[in-house]
Amino acid sequence: MPEAARPDDARFRQWLLALIGGQIGLHATMAGVRLAAPLQALREGHSAWTVGVLLALYAAAPVLLSMPAGRMADRHGYRRPVRIAVALALAGALLALASTWTGPSARLPLLGVSAVCVGSGANLGLIVIQRTAGQVARTSTERMRMFSWLGVAPSLSNVIGPVAAGFMIDAGGFSAAYASMLLLPLCTLWFARRVPARMQVAAPAPSVGRRSAWSLLRTPGLPRLLGVNWVLAACWDVHLFAVPILGFERGFGAGTIGLILGSFTLAVSGVRLLIPLWAHRIREIALLRVAMVGTGLVFAVYPLAQSPWVMGLCAVLLGLTLGAVQPMIMSTLHQLTPEGRHGEAIAMRSMVMNASSTALPLVFGAAGTALGAATLFWAVGFAVVAGSWAARRLPGGDSAA
């Protein structure tokens, strides 16, 4: 497969900013609609269970559509899939807007279809942008830097989208919030025009394109990497699920719990801004293993914390360890994946993560009720430490074949 054209450093930075801007536009749209839609459903008298199903649709749809999205990215490069992602996000925001103009019986179905469209658009955009970033980088150091910068985009999106939607709801109602979300995918479209067509890599040979996506699991090291990625995704999910429960048990206010979770997000963003400065000194697998062991240790201490300051410190440490692993996972994924199938590999990773985000909160809910939040922390902490031994056998690890 021909290599993507590599620009000079100044042009490279411009392209990277365009990729980051494009991802922010799509992800912030999903984050904003995902904030407004449940609030609308609750205000119209729907149950918490109904709202939970609605939220699950944002992650459930990408589970089914990730592999077709990955193959599309491999076949068509950057621009065409991004345009489709923008169209899906716009359709989702328009459907949500239409729900404010219809009768009560049609509102919830429209919000459900909106969730599917917005979630699918954000996921397709993520896959094609990550694929393009991995293709244009020539070395593992460059890939770590690219994915570290791209890793900041979701954090910014989770601020831009919900904050904009929240202010618009207060100022003009849900119609104004959904209408404002229509602007964000258009920003992605504008950024896409800043990404030259020559960045796109030629489509794979027909014989590669006809292979089953599941044949990728025969790639040495890839199943192990996806398993490690799943354990780490479970750490994110259990933290977001269990911290509010622990905070409530300790009598913390909602603002305090929010600050604890916010400190986690800030630490994730901070470490991803620092990694590019140290990328030339980092060995992916070594840092991945250290971060996994560190995560397990933080999880062992977290349930014992009684003070909000101690919980906040745990959240910062956890943000540093978990925030550091995503660039390492993505860089290693690109090294392991056969040429011409990077979109499929990223899609398979996305499918694993979205399936985890859909199913694990239900499992955590049942287990948390029966065993308590502390037990969840300790069980997942043990799993991530055990997973660090599996990471040791990844190509590039100490015991790699």
mmCIF file of N, CA and C in Angstrom, residues 93-218:
data_model
loop_
_atom_site.group_PDB
_atom_site.id
_atom_site.type_symbol
_atom_site.label_atom_id
_atom_site.label_comp_id
_atom_site.label_asym_id
_atom_site.label_seq_id
_atom_site.Cartn_x
_atom_site.Cartn_y
_atom_site.Cartn_z
ATOM 1 N N ALA A 93 -29.026 15.701 14.885
ATOM 2 C CA ALA A 93 -29.398 16.966 15.516
ATOM 3 C C ALA A 93 -30.738 17.474 14.986
ATOM 4 N N LEU A 94 -30.989 17.285 13.675
ATOM 5 C CA LEU A 94 -32.268 17.714 13.096
ATOM 6 C C LEU A 94 -33.433 16.906 13.654
ATOM 7 N N LEU A 95 -33.229 15.599 13.830
ATOM 8 C CA LEU A 95 -34.287 14.767 14.410
ATOM 9 C C LEU A 95 -34.578 15.174 15.854
ATOM 10 N N ALA A 96 -33.531 15.478 16.597
ATOM 11 C CA ALA A 96 -33.746 15.956 17.964
ATOM 12 C C ALA A 96 -34.498 17.283 17.964
ATOM 13 N N LEU A 97 -34.131 18.163 17.024
ATOM 14 C CA LEU A 97 -34.846 19.436 16.898
ATOM 15 C C LEU A 97 -36.307 19.199 16.535
ATOM 16 N N ALA A 98 -36.551 18.249 15.620
ATOM 17 C CA ALA A 98 -37.927 17.941 15.211
ATOM 18 C C ALA A 98 -38.752 17.406 16.374
ATOM 19 N N SER A 99 -38.094 16.744 17.349
ATOM 20 C CA SER A 99 -38.832 16.199 18.490
ATOM 21 C C SER A 99 -39.463 17.302 19.333
ATOM 22 N N THR A 100 -38.931 18.519 19.235
ATOM 23 C CA THR A 100 -39.513 19.631 20.004
ATOM 24 C C THR A 100 -40.722 20.238 19.312
ATOM 25 N N TRP A 101 -40.970 19.829 18.065
ATOM 26 C CA TRP A 101 -42.087 20.388 17.296
ATOM 27 C C TRP A 101 -43.244 19.409 17.140
ATOM 28 N N THR A 102 -43.077 18.155 17.600
ATOM 29 C CA THR A 102 -44.082 17.121 17.364
ATOM 30 C C THR A 102 -44.905 16.863 18.622
ATOM 31 N N GLY A 103 -45.873 15.985 18.484
ATOM 32 C CA GLY A 103 -46.699 15.585 19.615
ATOM 33 C C GLY A 103 -45.946 14.691 20.572
ATOM 34 N N PRO A 104 -46.457 14.512 21.784
ATOM 35 C CA PRO A 104 -45.754 13.728 22.806
ATOM 36 C C PRO A 104 -45.436 12.300 22.376
ATOM 37 N N SER A 105 -46.305 11.664 21.599
ATOM 38 C CA SER A 105 -46.081 10.257 21.246
ATOM 39 C C SER A 105 -44.892 10.071 20.316
ATOM 40 N N ALA A 106 -44.543 11.085 19.552
ATOM 41 C CA ALA A 106 -43.451 10.956 18.575
ATOM 42 C C ALA A 106 -42.111 11.420 19.119
ATOM 43 N N ARG A 107 -42.105 12.097 20.245
ATOM 44 C CA ARG A 107 -40.856 12.713 20.706
ATOM 45 C C ARG A 107 -39.789 11.693 21.084
ATOM 46 N N LEU A 108 -40.175 10.710 21.888
ATOM 47 C CA LEU A 108 -39.177 9.744 22.337
ATOM 48 C C LEU A 108 -38.622 8.914 21.174
ATOM 49 N N PRO A 109 -39.456 8.409 20.245
ATOM 50 C CA PRO A 109 -38.875 7.707 19.085
ATOM 51 C C PRO A 109 -37.909 8.571 18.285
ATOM 52 N N LEU A 110 -38.244 9.848 18.109
ATOM 53 C CA LEU A 110 -37.345 10.731 17.373
ATOM 54 C C LEU A 110 -36.017 10.903 18.116
ATOM 55 N N LEU A 111 -36.080 11.021 19.430
ATOM 56 C CA LEU A 111 -34.845 11.132 20.202
ATOM 57 C C LEU A 111 -34.020 9.843 20.117
ATOM 58 N N GLY A 112 -34.710 8.701 20.057
ATOM 59 C CA GLY A 112 -33.995 7.430 19.927
ATOM 60 C C GLY A 112 -33.272 7.318 18.599
ATOM 61 N N VAL A 113 -33.948 7.665 17.502
ATOM 62 C CA VAL A 113 -33.305 7.621 16.185
ATOM 63 C C VAL A 113 -32.194 8.668 16.120
ATOM 64 N N SER A 114 -32.417 9.821 16.742
ATOM 65 C CA SER A 114 -31.374 10.845 16.806
ATOM 66 C C SER A 114 -30.121 10.309 17.492
ATOM 67 N N ALA A 115 -30.299 9.572 18.584
ATOM 68 C CA ALA A 115 -29.158 9.004 19.296
ATOM 69 C C ALA A 115 -28.368 8.051 18.411
ATOM 70 N N VAL A 116 -29.070 7.222 17.649
ATOM 71 C CA VAL A 116 -28.404 6.284 16.737
ATOM 72 C C VAL A 116 -27.595 7.046 15.693
ATOM 73 N N CYS A 117 -28.186 8.085 15.102
ATOM 74 C CA CYS A 117 -27.506 8.842 14.048
ATOM 75 C C CYS A 117 -26.293 9.598 14.590
ATOM 76 N N VAL A 118 -26.479 10.309 15.695
ATOM 77 C CA VAL A 118 -25.384 11.104 16.245
ATOM 78 C C VAL A 118 -24.251 10.200 16.734
ATOM 79 N N GLY A 119 -24.598 9.116 17.421
ATOM 80 C CA GLY A 119 -23.577 8.188 17.888
ATOM 81 C C GLY A 119 -22.815 7.546 16.754
ATOM 82 N N SER A 120 -23.516 7.172 15.681
ATOM 83 C CA SER A 120 -22.863 6.553 14.530
ATOM 84 C C SER A 120 -21.960 7.546 13.813
ATOM 85 N N GLY A 121 -22.424 8.797 13.677
ATOM 86 C CA GLY A 121 -21.608 9.808 13.023
ATOM 87 C C GLY A 121 -20.322 10.086 13.788
ATOM 88 N N ALA A 122 -20.424 10.221 15.109
ATOM 89 C CA ALA A 122 -19.232 10.467 15.923
ATOM 90 C C ALA A 122 -18.271 9.286 15.847
ATOM 91 N N ASN A 123 -18.801 8.069 15.832
ATOM 92 C CA ASN A 123 -17.951 6.891 15.788
ATOM 93 C C ASN A 123 -17.252 6.757 14.440
ATOM 94 N N LEU A 124 -17.991 6.975 13.342
ATOM 95 C CA LEU A 124 -17.383 6.918 12.015
ATOM 96 C C LEU A 124 -16.279 7.969 11.900
ATOM 97 N N GLY A 125 -16.557 9.187 12.371
ATOM 98 C CA GLY A 125 -15.541 10.226 12.317
ATOM 99 C C GLY A 125 -14.304 9.856 13.115
ATOM 100 N N LEU A 126 -14.503 9.279 14.300
ATOM 101 C CA LEU A 126 -13.375 8.869 15.133
ATOM 102 C C LEU A 126 -12.510 7.844 14.415
ATOM 103 N N ILE A 127 -13.137 6.858 13.798
ATOM 104 C CA ILE A 127 -12.390 5.795 13.126
ATOM 105 C C ILE A 127 -11.569 6.349 11.973
ATOM 106 N N VAL A 128 -12.174 7.155 11.121
ATOM 107 C CA VAL A 128 -11.457 7.646 9.943
ATOM 108 C C VAL A 128 -10.372 8.640 10.336
ATOM 109 N N ILE A 129 -10.612 9.459 11.370
ATOM 110 C CA ILE A 129 -9.590 10.429 11.798
ATOM 111 C C ILE A 129 -8.417 9.704 12.442
ATOM 112 N N GLN A 130 -8.683 8.712 13.277
ATOM 113 C CA GLN A 130 -7.589 7.963 13.885
ATOM 114 C C GLN A 130 -6.807 7.181 12.834
ATOM 115 N N ARG A 131 -7.496 6.624 11.857
ATOM 116 C CA ARG A 131 -6.807 5.909 10.787
ATOM 117 C C ARG A 131 -5.877 6.848 10.022
ATOM 118 N N THR A 132 -6.387 8.020 9.679
ATOM 119 C CA THR A 132 -5.588 8.974 8.921
ATOM 120 C C THR A 132 -4.372 9.422 9.714
ATOM 121 N N ALA A 133 -4.557 9.678 11.011
ATOM 122 C CA ALA A 133 -3.437 10.090 11.856
ATOM 123 C C ALA A 133 -2.359 9.018 11.893
ATOM 124 N N GLY A 134 -2.760 7.763 12.035
ATOM 125 C CA GLY A 134 -1.782 6.682 12.073
ATOM 126 C C GLY A 134 -1.064 6.492 10.756
ATOM 127 N N GLN A 135 -1.749 6.757 9.641
ATOM 128 C CA GLN A 135 -1.151 6.565 8.333
ATOM 129 C C GLN A 135 -0.125 7.651 8.008
ATOM 130 N N VAL A 136 -0.400 8.877 8.412
ATOM 131 C CA VAL A 136 0.501 9.972 8.037
ATOM 132 C C VAL A 136 1.757 9.980 8.904
ATOM 133 N N ALA A 137 1.697 9.385 10.094
ATOM 134 C CA ALA A 137 2.879 9.299 10.957
ATOM 135 C C ALA A 137 3.788 8.188 10.461
ATOM 136 N N ARG A 138 5.092 8.435 10.467
ATOM 137 C CA ARG A 138 6.033 7.473 9.912
ATOM 138 C C ARG A 138 6.691 6.583 10.960
ATOM 139 N N THR A 139 6.783 7.038 12.190
ATOM 140 C CA THR A 139 7.481 6.290 13.237
ATOM 141 C C THR A 139 6.565 6.138 14.447
ATOM 142 N N SER A 140 6.958 5.238 15.351
ATOM 143 C CA SER A 140 6.155 5.050 16.562
ATOM 144 C C SER A 140 6.145 6.313 17.415
ATOM 145 N N THR A 141 7.250 7.060 17.410
ATOM 146 C CA THR A 141 7.291 8.315 18.169
ATOM 147 C C THR A 141 6.274 9.308 17.610
ATOM 148 N N GLU A 142 6.228 9.438 16.279
ATOM 149 C CA GLU A 142 5.248 10.336 15.677
ATOM 150 C C GLU A 142 3.830 9.875 15.944
ATOM 151 N N ARG A 143 3.604 8.565 15.921
ATOM 152 C CA ARG A 143 2.254 8.057 16.198
ATOM 153 C C ARG A 143 1.836 8.371 17.627
ATOM 154 N N MET A 144 2.743 8.206 18.577
ATOM 155 C CA MET A 144 2.405 8.550 19.963
ATOM 156 C C MET A 144 2.046 10.017 20.086
ATOM 157 N N ARG A 145 2.817 10.870 19.421
ATOM 158 C CA ARG A 145 2.522 12.296 19.471
ATOM 159 C C ARG A 145 1.177 12.596 18.838
ATOM 160 N N MET A 146 0.911 12.003 17.673
ATOM 161 C CA MET A 146 -0.364 12.240 16.986
ATOM 162 C C MET A 146 -1.541 11.820 17.868
ATOM 163 N N PHE A 147 -1.464 10.614 18.418
ATOM 164 C CA PHE A 147 -2.595 10.101 19.185
ATOM 165 C C PHE A 147 -2.717 10.786 20.547
ATOM 166 N N SER A 148 -1.628 11.317 21.064
ATOM 167 C CA SER A 148 -1.732 12.095 22.298
ATOM 168 C C SER A 148 -2.495 13.385 22.046
ATOM 169 N N TRP A 149 -2.154 14.084 20.963
ATOM 170 C CA TRP A 149 -2.876 15.314 20.638
ATOM 171 C C TRP A 149 -4.335 15.008 20.315
ATOM 172 N N LEU A 150 -4.575 13.968 19.529
ATOM 173 C CA LEU A 150 -5.960 13.608 19.207
ATOM 174 C C LEU A 150 -6.734 13.206 20.455
ATOM 175 N N GLY A 151 -6.042 12.636 21.436
ATOM 176 C CA GLY A 151 -6.711 12.215 22.662
ATOM 177 C C GLY A 151 -7.253 13.363 23.488
ATOM 178 N N VAL A 152 -6.776 14.580 23.220
ATOM 179 C CA VAL A 152 -7.298 15.751 23.932
ATOM 180 C C VAL A 152 -8.665 16.151 23.385
ATOM 181 N N ALA A 153 -8.941 15.792 22.115
ATOM 182 C CA ALA A 153 -10.186 16.227 21.472
ATOM 183 C C ALA A 153 -11.438 15.773 22.215
ATOM 184 N N PRO A 154 -11.556 14.506 22.658
ATOM 185 C CA PRO A 154 -12.771 14.129 23.390
ATOM 186 C C PRO A 154 -12.982 14.923 24.670
ATOM 187 N N SER A 155 -11.879 15.233 25.380
ATOM 188 C CA SER A 155 -12.024 16.018 26.610
ATOM 189 C C SER A 155 -12.568 17.408 26.312
ATOM 190 N N LEU A 156 -12.011 18.056 25.274
ATOM 191 C CA LEU A 156 -12.519 19.367 24.886
ATOM 192 C C LEU A 156 -13.966 19.264 24.418
ATOM 193 N N SER A 157 -14.270 18.212 23.680
ATOM 194 C CA SER A 157 -15.634 18.031 23.174
ATOM 195 C C SER A 157 -16.635 17.878 24.301
ATOM 196 N N ASN A 158 -16.229 17.150 25.349
ATOM 197 C CA ASN A 158 -17.126 16.925 26.482
ATOM 198 C C ASN A 158 -17.327 18.176 27.324
ATOM 199 N N VAL A 159 -16.560 19.215 27.040
ATOM 200 C CA VAL A 159 -16.805 20.522 27.644
ATOM 201 C C VAL A 159 -17.632 21.384 26.695
ATOM 202 N N ILE A 160 -17.200 21.472 25.438
ATOM 203 C CA ILE A 160 -17.838 22.371 24.464
ATOM 204 C C ILE A 160 -19.300 22.010 24.243
ATOM 205 N N GLY A 161 -19.566 20.726 23.936
ATOM 206 C CA GLY A 161 -20.929 20.313 23.609
ATOM 207 C C GLY A 161 -21.906 20.492 24.753
ATOM 208 N N PRO A 162 -21.648 19.877 25.924
ATOM 209 C CA PRO A 162 -22.601 20.023 27.026
ATOM 210 C C PRO A 162 -22.753 21.451 27.539
ATOM 211 N N VAL A 163 -21.649 22.205 27.606
ATOM 212 C CA VAL A 163 -21.753 23.580 28.095
ATOM 213 C C VAL A 163 -22.595 24.418 27.135
ATOM 214 N N ALA A 164 -22.334 24.284 25.838
ATOM 215 C CA ALA A 164 -23.116 25.043 24.856
ATOM 216 C C ALA A 164 -24.587 24.643 24.915
ATOM 217 N N ALA A 165 -24.856 23.333 24.968
ATOM 218 C CA ALA A 165 -26.247 22.878 25.023
ATOM 219 C C ALA A 165 -26.925 23.351 26.309
ATOM 220 N N GLY A 166 -26.211 23.274 27.428
ATOM 221 C CA GLY A 166 -26.804 23.698 28.690
ATOM 222 C C GLY A 166 -27.182 25.158 28.710
ATOM 223 N N PHE A 167 -26.283 26.011 28.228
ATOM 224 C CA PHE A 167 -26.593 27.439 28.189
ATOM 225 C C PHE A 167 -27.750 27.738 27.241
ATOM 226 N N MET A 168 -27.783 27.036 26.117
ATOM 227 C CA MET A 168 -28.858 27.285 25.161
ATOM 228 C C MET A 168 -30.206 26.811 25.700
ATOM 229 N N ILE A 169 -30.220 25.717 26.472
ATOM 230 C CA ILE A 169 -31.471 25.259 27.085
ATOM 231 C C ILE A 169 -31.996 26.325 28.044
ATOM 232 N N ASP A 170 -31.089 26.872 28.850
ATOM 233 C CA ASP A 170 -31.510 27.904 29.798
ATOM 234 C C ASP A 170 -31.974 29.171 29.087
ATOM 235 N N ALA A 171 -31.317 29.490 27.971
ATOM 236 C CA ALA A 171 -31.630 30.751 27.283
ATOM 237 C C ALA A 171 -32.839 30.643 26.363
ATOM 238 N N GLY A 172 -32.966 29.515 25.654
ATOM 239 C CA GLY A 172 -34.025 29.437 24.642
ATOM 240 C C GLY A 172 -34.753 28.121 24.561
ATOM 241 N N GLY A 173 -34.489 27.187 25.480
ATOM 242 C CA GLY A 173 -35.184 25.908 25.462
ATOM 243 C C GLY A 173 -34.446 24.865 24.633
ATOM 244 N N PHE A 174 -35.047 23.693 24.548
ATOM 245 C CA PHE A 174 -34.405 22.570 23.868
ATOM 246 C C PHE A 174 -34.276 22.806 22.366
ATOM 247 N N SER A 175 -35.212 23.504 21.768
ATOM 248 C CA SER A 175 -35.100 23.806 20.332
ATOM 249 C C SER A 175 -33.835 24.591 20.052
ATOM 250 N N ALA A 176 -33.555 25.587 20.866
ATOM 251 C CA ALA A 176 -32.344 26.389 20.665
ATOM 252 C C ALA A 176 -31.089 25.546 20.861
ATOM 253 N N ALA A 177 -31.130 24.627 21.841
ATOM 254 C CA ALA A 177 -29.954 23.780 22.090
ATOM 255 C C ALA A 177 -29.663 22.886 20.891
ATOM 256 N N TYR A 178 -30.694 22.220 20.374
ATOM 257 C CA TYR A 178 -30.475 21.331 19.229
ATOM 258 C C TYR A 178 -30.080 22.123 17.987
ATOM 259 N N ALA A 179 -30.655 23.296 17.799
ATOM 260 C CA ALA A 179 -30.292 24.124 16.645
ATOM 261 C C ALA A 179 -28.821 24.530 16.722
ATOM 262 N N SER A 180 -28.333 24.840 17.924
ATOM 263 C CA SER A 180 -26.922 25.210 18.056
ATOM 264 C C SER A 180 -25.997 24.039 17.739
ATOM 265 N N MET A 181 -26.454 22.814 18.012
ATOM 266 C CA MET A 181 -25.639 21.643 17.710
ATOM 267 C C MET A 181 -25.463 21.433 16.203
ATOM 268 N N LEU A 182 -26.353 21.996 15.398
ATOM 269 C CA LEU A 182 -26.218 21.867 13.945
ATOM 270 C C LEU A 182 -24.975 22.571 13.421
ATOM 271 N N LEU A 183 -24.455 23.534 14.158
ATOM 272 C CA LEU A 183 -23.278 24.275 13.698
ATOM 273 C C LEU A 183 -21.997 23.456 13.834
ATOM 274 N N LEU A 184 -21.941 22.570 14.812
ATOM 275 C CA LEU A 184 -20.698 21.862 15.091
ATOM 276 C C LEU A 184 -20.282 20.902 13.966
ATOM 277 N N PRO A 185 -21.197 20.085 13.390
ATOM 278 C CA PRO A 185 -20.767 19.248 12.261
ATOM 279 C C PRO A 185 -20.319 20.068 11.055
ATOM 280 N N LEU A 186 -20.880 21.256 10.881
ATOM 281 C CA LEU A 186 -20.447 22.116 9.777
ATOM 282 C C LEU A 186 -19.000 22.557 9.987
ATOM 283 N N CYS A 187 -18.601 22.740 11.245
ATOM 284 C CA CYS A 187 -17.197 23.030 11.535
ATOM 285 C C CYS A 187 -16.304 21.863 11.107
ATOM 286 N N THR A 188 -16.769 20.634 11.362
ATOM 287 C CA THR A 188 -16.014 19.457 10.919
ATOM 288 C C THR A 188 -15.855 19.467 9.402
ATOM 289 N N LEU A 189 -16.915 19.811 8.697
ATOM 290 C CA LEU A 189 -16.855 19.874 7.240
ATOM 291 C C LEU A 189 -15.833 20.911 6.784
ATOM 292 N N TRP A 190 -15.791 22.039 7.466
ATOM 293 C CA TRP A 190 -14.813 23.069 7.121
ATOM 294 C C TRP A 190 -13.393 22.572 7.374
ATOM 295 N N PHE A 191 -13.175 21.905 8.505
ATOM 296 C CA PHE A 191 -11.838 21.384 8.800
ATOM 297 C C PHE A 191 -11.440 20.303 7.791
ATOM 298 N N ALA A 192 -12.404 19.517 7.324
ATOM 299 C CA ALA A 192 -12.097 18.458 6.360
ATOM 300 C C ALA A 192 -11.505 19.034 5.074
ATOM 301 N N ARG A 193 -11.908 20.234 4.711
ATOM 302 C CA ARG A 193 -11.371 20.878 3.516
ATOM 303 C C ARG A 193 -9.915 21.291 3.711
ATOM 304 N N ARG A 194 -9.467 21.353 4.950
ATOM 305 C CA ARG A 194 -8.069 21.695 5.231
ATOM 306 C C ARG A 194 -7.170 20.457 5.167
ATOM 307 N N VAL A 195 -7.768 19.270 5.047
ATOM 308 C CA VAL A 195 -6.988 18.032 4.967
ATOM 309 C C VAL A 195 -6.853 17.671 3.495
ATOM 310 N N PRO A 196 -5.664 17.763 2.904
ATOM 311 C CA PRO A 196 -5.512 17.525 1.464
ATOM 312 C C PRO A 196 -5.857 16.101 1.073
ATOM 313 N N ALA A 197 -6.335 15.956 -0.143
ATOM 314 C CA ALA A 197 -6.697 14.621 -0.631
ATOM 315 C C ALA A 197 -5.476 13.713 -0.694
ATOM 316 N N ARG A 198 -4.280 14.281 -0.873
ATOM 317 C CA ARG A 198 -3.095 13.423 -0.979
ATOM 318 C C ARG A 198 -2.698 12.779 0.341
ATOM 319 N N MET A 199 -3.346 13.176 1.446
ATOM 320 C CA MET A 199 -3.115 12.452 2.698
ATOM 321 C C MET A 199 -3.734 11.066 2.657
ATOM 322 N N GLN A 200 -4.707 10.872 1.774
ATOM 323 C CA GLN A 200 -5.410 9.603 1.749
ATOM 324 C C GLN A 200 -4.522 8.527 1.137
ATOM 325 N N VAL A 201 -4.606 7.347 1.702
ATOM 326 C CA VAL A 201 -3.817 6.222 1.234
ATOM 327 C C VAL A 201 -4.656 5.400 0.282
ATOM 328 N N ALA A 202 -4.013 4.843 -0.714
ATOM 329 C CA ALA A 202 -4.751 4.077 -1.714
ATOM 330 C C ALA A 202 -5.492 2.919 -1.081
ATOM 331 N N ALA A 203 -6.591 2.535 -1.707
ATOM 332 C CA ALA A 203 -7.420 1.447 -1.185
ATOM 333 C C ALA A 203 -6.664 0.138 -1.226
ATOM 334 N N PRO A 204 -6.971 -0.817 -0.354
ATOM 335 C CA PRO A 204 -6.293 -2.101 -0.351
ATOM 336 C C PRO A 204 -6.650 -2.921 -1.580
ATOM 337 N N ALA A 205 -5.832 -3.906 -1.826
ATOM 338 C CA ALA A 205 -6.100 -4.802 -2.945
ATOM 339 C C ALA A 205 -7.410 -5.533 -2.738
ATOM 340 N N PRO A 206 -8.107 -5.952 -3.835
ATOM 341 C CA PRO A 206 -9.395 -6.629 -3.679
ATOM 342 C C PRO A 206 -9.319 -7.868 -2.817
ATOM 343 N N SER A 207 -8.217 -8.612 -2.884
ATOM 344 C CA SER A 207 -8.126 -9.832 -2.080
ATOM 345 C C SER A 207 -8.123 -9.532 -0.596
ATOM 346 N N VAL A 208 -7.542 -8.366 -0.213
ATOM 347 C CA VAL A 208 -7.563 -7.984 1.193
ATOM 348 C C VAL A 208 -8.957 -7.550 1.603
ATOM 349 N N GLY A 209 -9.617 -6.791 0.702
ATOM 350 C CA GLY A 209 -10.927 -6.270 1.038
ATOM 351 C C GLY A 209 -11.966 -7.346 1.236
ATOM 352 N N ARG A 210 -11.763 -8.536 0.609
ATOM 353 C CA ARG A 210 -12.762 -9.606 0.726
ATOM 354 C C ARG A 210 -12.575 -10.452 1.972
ATOM 355 N N ARG A 211 -11.500 -10.250 2.702
ATOM 356 C CA ARG A 211 -11.288 -11.062 3.886
ATOM 357 C C ARG A 211 -12.296 -10.722 4.962
ATOM 358 N N SER A 212 -12.621 -11.724 5.766
ATOM 359 C CA SER A 212 -13.488 -11.475 6.915
ATOM 360 C C SER A 212 -12.775 -10.561 7.890
ATOM 361 N N ALA A 213 -13.571 -9.646 8.466
ATOM 362 C CA ALA A 213 -12.980 -8.755 9.467
ATOM 363 C C ALA A 213 -12.409 -9.557 10.630
ATOM 364 N N TRP A 214 -13.042 -10.693 10.947
ATOM 365 C CA TRP A 214 -12.596 -11.471 12.096
ATOM 366 C C TRP A 214 -11.273 -12.168 11.828
ATOM 367 N N SER A 215 -10.829 -12.219 10.540
ATOM 368 C CA SER A 215 -9.513 -12.778 10.262
ATOM 369 C C SER A 215 -8.409 -11.923 10.875
ATOM 370 N N LEU A 216 -8.712 -10.668 11.181
ATOM 371 C CA LEU A 216 -7.733 -9.823 11.865
ATOM 372 C C LEU A 216 -7.316 -10.404 13.214
ATOM 373 N N LEU A 217 -8.224 -11.164 13.834
ATOM 374 C CA LEU A 217 -7.911 -11.723 15.149
ATOM 375 C C LEU A 217 -6.808 -12.781 15.077
ATOM 376 N N ARG A 218 -6.438 -13.192 13.851
ATOM 377 C CA ARG A 218 -5.305 -14.103 13.697
ATOM 378 C C ARG A 218 -3.980 -13.353 13.638
#
